[in-house]
PDB file of N, CA and C in Angstrom:
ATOM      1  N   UNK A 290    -248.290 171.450-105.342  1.00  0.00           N
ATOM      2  CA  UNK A 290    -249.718 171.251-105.271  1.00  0.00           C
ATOM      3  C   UNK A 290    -250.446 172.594-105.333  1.00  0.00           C
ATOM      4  N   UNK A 291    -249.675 173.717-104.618  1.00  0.00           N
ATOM      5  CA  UNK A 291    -250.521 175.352-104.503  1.00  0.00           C
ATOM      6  C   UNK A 291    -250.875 175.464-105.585  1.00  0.00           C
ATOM      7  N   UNK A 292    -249.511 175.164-106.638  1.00  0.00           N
ATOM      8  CA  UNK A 292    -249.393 175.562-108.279  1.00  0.00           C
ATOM      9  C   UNK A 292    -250.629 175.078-109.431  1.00  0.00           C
ATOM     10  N   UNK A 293    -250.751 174.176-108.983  1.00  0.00           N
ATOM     11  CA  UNK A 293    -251.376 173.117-110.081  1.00  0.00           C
ATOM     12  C   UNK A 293    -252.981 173.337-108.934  1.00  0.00           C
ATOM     13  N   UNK A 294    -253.184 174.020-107.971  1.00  0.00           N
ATOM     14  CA  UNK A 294    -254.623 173.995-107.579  1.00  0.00           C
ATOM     15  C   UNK A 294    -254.843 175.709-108.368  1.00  0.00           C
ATOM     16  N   UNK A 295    -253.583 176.574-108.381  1.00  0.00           N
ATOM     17  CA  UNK A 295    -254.230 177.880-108.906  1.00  0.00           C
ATOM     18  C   UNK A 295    -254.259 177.814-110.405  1.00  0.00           C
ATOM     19  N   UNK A 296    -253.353 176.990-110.814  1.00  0.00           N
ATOM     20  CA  UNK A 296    -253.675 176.938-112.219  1.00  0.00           C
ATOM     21  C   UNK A 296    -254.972 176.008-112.284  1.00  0.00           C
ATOM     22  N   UNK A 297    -255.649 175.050-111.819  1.00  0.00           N
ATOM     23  CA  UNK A 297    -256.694 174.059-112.043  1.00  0.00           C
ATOM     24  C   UNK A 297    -257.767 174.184-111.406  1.00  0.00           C
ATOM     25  N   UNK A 298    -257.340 175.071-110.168  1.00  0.00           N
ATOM     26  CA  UNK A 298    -258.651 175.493-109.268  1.00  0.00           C
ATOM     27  C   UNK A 298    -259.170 173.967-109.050  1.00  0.00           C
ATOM     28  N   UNK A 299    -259.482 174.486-107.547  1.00  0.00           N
ATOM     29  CA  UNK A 299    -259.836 173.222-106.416  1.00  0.00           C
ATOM     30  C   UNK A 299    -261.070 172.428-106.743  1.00  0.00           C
ATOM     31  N   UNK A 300    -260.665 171.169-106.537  1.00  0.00           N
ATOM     32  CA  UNK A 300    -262.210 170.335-107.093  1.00  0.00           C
ATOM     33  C   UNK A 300    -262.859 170.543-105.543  1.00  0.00           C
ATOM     34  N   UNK A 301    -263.891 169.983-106.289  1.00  0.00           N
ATOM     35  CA  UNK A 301    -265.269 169.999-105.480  1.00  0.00           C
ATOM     36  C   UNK A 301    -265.488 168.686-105.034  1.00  0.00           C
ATOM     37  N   UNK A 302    -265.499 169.011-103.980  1.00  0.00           N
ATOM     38  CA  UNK A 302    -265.781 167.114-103.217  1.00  0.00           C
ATOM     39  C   UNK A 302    -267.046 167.720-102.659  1.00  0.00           C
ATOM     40  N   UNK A 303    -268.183 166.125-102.265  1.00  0.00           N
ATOM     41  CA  UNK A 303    -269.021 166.393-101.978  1.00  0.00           C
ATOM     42  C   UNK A 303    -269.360 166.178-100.130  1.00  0.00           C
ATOM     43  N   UNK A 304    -270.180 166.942 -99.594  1.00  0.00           N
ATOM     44  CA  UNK A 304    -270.899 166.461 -98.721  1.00  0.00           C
ATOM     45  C   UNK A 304    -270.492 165.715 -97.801  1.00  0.00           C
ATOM     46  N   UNK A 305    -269.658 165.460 -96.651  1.00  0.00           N
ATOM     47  CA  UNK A 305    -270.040 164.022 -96.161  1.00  0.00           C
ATOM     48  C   UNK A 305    -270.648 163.917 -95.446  1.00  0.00           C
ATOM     49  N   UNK A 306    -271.572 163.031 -95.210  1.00  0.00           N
ATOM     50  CA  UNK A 306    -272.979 162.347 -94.153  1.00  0.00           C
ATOM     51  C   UNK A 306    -272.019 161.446 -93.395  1.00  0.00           C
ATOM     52  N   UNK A 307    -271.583 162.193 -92.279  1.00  0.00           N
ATOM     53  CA  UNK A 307    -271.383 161.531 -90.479  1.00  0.00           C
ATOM     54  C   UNK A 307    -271.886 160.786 -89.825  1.00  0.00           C
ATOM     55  N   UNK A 308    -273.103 160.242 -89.834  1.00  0.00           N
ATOM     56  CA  UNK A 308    -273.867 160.136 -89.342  1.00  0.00           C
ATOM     57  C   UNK A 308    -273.229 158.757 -88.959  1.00  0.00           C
ATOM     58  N   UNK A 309    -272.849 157.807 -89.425  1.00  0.00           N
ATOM     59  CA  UNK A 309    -272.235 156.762 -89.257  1.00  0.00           C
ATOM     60  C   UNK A 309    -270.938 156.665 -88.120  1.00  0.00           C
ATOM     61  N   UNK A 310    -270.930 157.870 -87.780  1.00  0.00           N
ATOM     62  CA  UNK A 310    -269.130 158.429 -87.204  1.00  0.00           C
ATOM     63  C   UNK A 310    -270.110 159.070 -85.690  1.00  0.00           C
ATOM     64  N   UNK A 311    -270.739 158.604 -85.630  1.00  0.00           N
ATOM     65  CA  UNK A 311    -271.926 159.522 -84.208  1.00  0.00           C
ATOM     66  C   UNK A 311    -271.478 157.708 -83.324  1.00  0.00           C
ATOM     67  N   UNK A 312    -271.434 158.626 -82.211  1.00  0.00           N
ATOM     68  CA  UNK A 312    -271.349 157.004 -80.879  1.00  0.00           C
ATOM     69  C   UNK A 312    -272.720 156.203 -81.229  1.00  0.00           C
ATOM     70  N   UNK A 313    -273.286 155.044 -81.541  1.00  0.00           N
ATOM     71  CA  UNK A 313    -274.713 154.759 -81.248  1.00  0.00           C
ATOM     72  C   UNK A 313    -274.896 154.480 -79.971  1.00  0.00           C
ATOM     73  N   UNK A 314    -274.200 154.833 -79.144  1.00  0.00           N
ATOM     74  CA  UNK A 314    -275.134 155.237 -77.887  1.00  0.00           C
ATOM     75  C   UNK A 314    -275.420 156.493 -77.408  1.00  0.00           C
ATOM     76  N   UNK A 315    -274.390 157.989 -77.189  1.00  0.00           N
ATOM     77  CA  UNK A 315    -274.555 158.622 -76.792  1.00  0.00           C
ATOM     78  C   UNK A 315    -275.184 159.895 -77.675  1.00  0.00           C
ATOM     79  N   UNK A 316    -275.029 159.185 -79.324  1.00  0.00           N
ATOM     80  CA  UNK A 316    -274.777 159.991 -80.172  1.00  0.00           C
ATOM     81  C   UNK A 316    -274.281 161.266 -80.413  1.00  0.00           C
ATOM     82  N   UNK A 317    -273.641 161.887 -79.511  1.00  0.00           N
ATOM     83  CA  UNK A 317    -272.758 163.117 -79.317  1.00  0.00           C
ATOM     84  C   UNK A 317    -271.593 162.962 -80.232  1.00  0.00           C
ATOM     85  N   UNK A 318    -270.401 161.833 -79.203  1.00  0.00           N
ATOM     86  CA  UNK A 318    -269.645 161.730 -79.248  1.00  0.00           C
ATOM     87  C   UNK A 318    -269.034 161.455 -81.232  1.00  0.00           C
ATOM     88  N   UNK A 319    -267.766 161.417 -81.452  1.00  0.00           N
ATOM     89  CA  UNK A 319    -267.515 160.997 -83.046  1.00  0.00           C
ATOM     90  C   UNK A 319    -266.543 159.657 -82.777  1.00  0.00           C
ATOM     91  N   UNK A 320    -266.902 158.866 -83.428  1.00  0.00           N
ATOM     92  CA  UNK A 320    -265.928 157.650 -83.522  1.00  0.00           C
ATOM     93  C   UNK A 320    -264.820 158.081 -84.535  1.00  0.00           C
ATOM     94  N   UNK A 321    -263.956 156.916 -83.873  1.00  0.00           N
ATOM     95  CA  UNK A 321    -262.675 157.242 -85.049  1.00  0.00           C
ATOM     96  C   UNK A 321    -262.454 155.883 -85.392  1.00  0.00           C
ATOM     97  N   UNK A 322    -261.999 155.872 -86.598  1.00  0.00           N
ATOM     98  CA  UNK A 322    -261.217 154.244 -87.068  1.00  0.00           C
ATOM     99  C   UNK A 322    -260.395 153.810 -86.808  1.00  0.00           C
ATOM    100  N   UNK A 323    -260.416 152.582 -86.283  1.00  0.00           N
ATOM    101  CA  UNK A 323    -258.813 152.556 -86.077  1.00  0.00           C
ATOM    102  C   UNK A 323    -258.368 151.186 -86.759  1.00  0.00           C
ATOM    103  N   UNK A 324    -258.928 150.483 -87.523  1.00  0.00           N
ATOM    104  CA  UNK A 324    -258.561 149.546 -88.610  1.00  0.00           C
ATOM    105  C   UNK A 324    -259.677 149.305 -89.648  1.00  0.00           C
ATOM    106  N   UNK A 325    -259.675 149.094 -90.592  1.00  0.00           N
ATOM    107  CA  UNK A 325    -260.485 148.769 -92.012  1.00  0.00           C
ATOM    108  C   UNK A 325    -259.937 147.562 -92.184  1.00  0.00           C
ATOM    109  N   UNK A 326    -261.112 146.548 -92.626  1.00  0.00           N
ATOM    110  CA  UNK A 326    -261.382 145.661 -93.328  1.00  0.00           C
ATOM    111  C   UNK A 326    -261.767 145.017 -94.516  1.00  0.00           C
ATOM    112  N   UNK A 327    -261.174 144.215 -95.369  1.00  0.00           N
ATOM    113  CA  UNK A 327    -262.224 144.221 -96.628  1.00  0.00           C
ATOM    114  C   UNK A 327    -262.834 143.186 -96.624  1.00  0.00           C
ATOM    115  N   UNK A 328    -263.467 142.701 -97.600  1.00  0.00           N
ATOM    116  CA  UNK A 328    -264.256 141.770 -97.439  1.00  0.00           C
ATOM    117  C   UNK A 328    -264.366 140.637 -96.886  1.00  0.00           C
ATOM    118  N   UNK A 329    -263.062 140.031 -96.788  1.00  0.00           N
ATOM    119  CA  UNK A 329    -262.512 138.369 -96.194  1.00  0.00           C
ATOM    120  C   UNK A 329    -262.261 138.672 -94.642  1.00  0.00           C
ATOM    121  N   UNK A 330    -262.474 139.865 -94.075  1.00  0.00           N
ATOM    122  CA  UNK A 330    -262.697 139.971 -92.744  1.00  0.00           C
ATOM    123  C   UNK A 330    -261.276 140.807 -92.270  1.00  0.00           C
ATOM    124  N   UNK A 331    -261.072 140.323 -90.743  1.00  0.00           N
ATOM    125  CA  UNK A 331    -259.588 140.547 -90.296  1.00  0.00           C
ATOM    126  C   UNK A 331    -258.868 139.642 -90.483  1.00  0.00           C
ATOM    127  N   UNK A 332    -257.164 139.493 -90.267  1.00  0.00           N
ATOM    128  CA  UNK A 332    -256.071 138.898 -90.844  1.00  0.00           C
ATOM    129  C   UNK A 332    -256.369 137.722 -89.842  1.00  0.00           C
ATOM    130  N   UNK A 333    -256.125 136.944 -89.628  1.00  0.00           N
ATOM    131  CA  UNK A 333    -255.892 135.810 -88.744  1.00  0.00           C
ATOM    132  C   UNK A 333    -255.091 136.239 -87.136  1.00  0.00           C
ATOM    133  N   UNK A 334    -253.935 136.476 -87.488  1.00  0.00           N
ATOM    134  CA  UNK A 334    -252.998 137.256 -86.372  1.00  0.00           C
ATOM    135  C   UNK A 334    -253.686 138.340 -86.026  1.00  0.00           C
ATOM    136  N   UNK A 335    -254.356 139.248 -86.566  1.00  0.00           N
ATOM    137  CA  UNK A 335    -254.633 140.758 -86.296  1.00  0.00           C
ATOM    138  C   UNK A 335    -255.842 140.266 -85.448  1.00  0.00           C
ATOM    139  N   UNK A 336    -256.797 139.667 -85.015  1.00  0.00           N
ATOM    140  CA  UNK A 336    -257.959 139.407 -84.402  1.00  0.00           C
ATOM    141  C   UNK A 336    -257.122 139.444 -82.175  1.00  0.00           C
ATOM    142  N   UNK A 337    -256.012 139.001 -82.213  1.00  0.00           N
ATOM    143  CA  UNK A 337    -255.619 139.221 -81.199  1.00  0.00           C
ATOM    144  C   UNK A 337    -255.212 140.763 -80.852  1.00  0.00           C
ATOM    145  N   UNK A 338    -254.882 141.379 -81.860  1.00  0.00           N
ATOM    146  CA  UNK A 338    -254.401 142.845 -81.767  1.00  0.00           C
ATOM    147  C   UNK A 338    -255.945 143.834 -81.999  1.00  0.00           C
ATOM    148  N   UNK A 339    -256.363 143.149 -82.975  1.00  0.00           N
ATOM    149  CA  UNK A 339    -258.006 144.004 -82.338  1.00  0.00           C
ATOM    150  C   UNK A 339    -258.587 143.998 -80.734  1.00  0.00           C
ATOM    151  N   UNK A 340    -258.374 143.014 -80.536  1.00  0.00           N
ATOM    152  CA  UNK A 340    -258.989 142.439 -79.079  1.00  0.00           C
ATOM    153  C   UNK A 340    -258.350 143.529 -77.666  1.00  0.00           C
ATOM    154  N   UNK A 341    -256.982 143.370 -78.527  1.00  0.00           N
ATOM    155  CA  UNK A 341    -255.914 144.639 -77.847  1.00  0.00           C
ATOM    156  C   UNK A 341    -256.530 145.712 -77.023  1.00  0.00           C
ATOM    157  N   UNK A 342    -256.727 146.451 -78.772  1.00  0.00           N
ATOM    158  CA  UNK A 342    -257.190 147.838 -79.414  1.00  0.00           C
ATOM    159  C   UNK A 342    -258.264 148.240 -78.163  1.00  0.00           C
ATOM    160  N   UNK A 343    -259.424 147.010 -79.075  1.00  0.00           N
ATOM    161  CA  UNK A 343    -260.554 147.555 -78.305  1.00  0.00           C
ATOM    162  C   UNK A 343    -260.477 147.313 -76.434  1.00  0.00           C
ATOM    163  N   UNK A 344    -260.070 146.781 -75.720  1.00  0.00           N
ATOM    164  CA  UNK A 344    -259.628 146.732 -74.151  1.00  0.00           C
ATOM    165  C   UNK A 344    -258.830 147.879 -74.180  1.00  0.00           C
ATOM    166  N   UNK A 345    -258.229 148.686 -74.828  1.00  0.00           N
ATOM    167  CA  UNK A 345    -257.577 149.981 -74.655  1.00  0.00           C
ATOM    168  C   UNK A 345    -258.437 150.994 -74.636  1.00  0.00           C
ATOM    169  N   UNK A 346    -259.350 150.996 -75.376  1.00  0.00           N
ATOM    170  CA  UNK A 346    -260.488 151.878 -75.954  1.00  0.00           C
ATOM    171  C   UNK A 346    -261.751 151.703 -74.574  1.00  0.00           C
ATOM    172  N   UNK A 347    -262.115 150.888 -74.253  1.00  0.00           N
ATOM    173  CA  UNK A 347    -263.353 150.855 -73.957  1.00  0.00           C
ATOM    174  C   UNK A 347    -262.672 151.632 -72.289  1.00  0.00           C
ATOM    175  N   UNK A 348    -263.733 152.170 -71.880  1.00  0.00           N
ATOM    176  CA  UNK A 348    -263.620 153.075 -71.041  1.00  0.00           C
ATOM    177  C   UNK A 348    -263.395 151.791 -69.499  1.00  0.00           C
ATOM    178  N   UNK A 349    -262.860 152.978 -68.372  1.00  0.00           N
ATOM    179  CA  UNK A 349    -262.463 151.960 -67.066  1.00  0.00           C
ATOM    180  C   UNK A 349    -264.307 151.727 -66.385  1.00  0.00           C
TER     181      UNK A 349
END
């Protein structure tokens, strides 16, 4: 990859706007992902393992 970035030189990515990744409450804080969805939602089975997730996550 070193090779083919000094021979091609590094692209240019743009920008990213965070702003979406800010707590909406404290707005300090940065969220992180911890599953993606596409359009048809979550899996059937996985809605119990979200439920998990988030009771792990949310503070005592």
């Amino acid at each position: 990859v070193e090779l083919l970035q000094q021979e091609l030189g590094k692209p240019d990515l743009p920008e990213r706007n965070e702003v979406h990744l800010l707590c909406p409450i404290c707005r300090k804080g940065k969220m992180v992902t911890i599953w993606r969805f596409h359009q048809r939602g979550p899996p059937p089975l996985g809605s119990a393992t979200l439920t998990l997730l988030i009771n792990l996550v949310k503070k005592p």
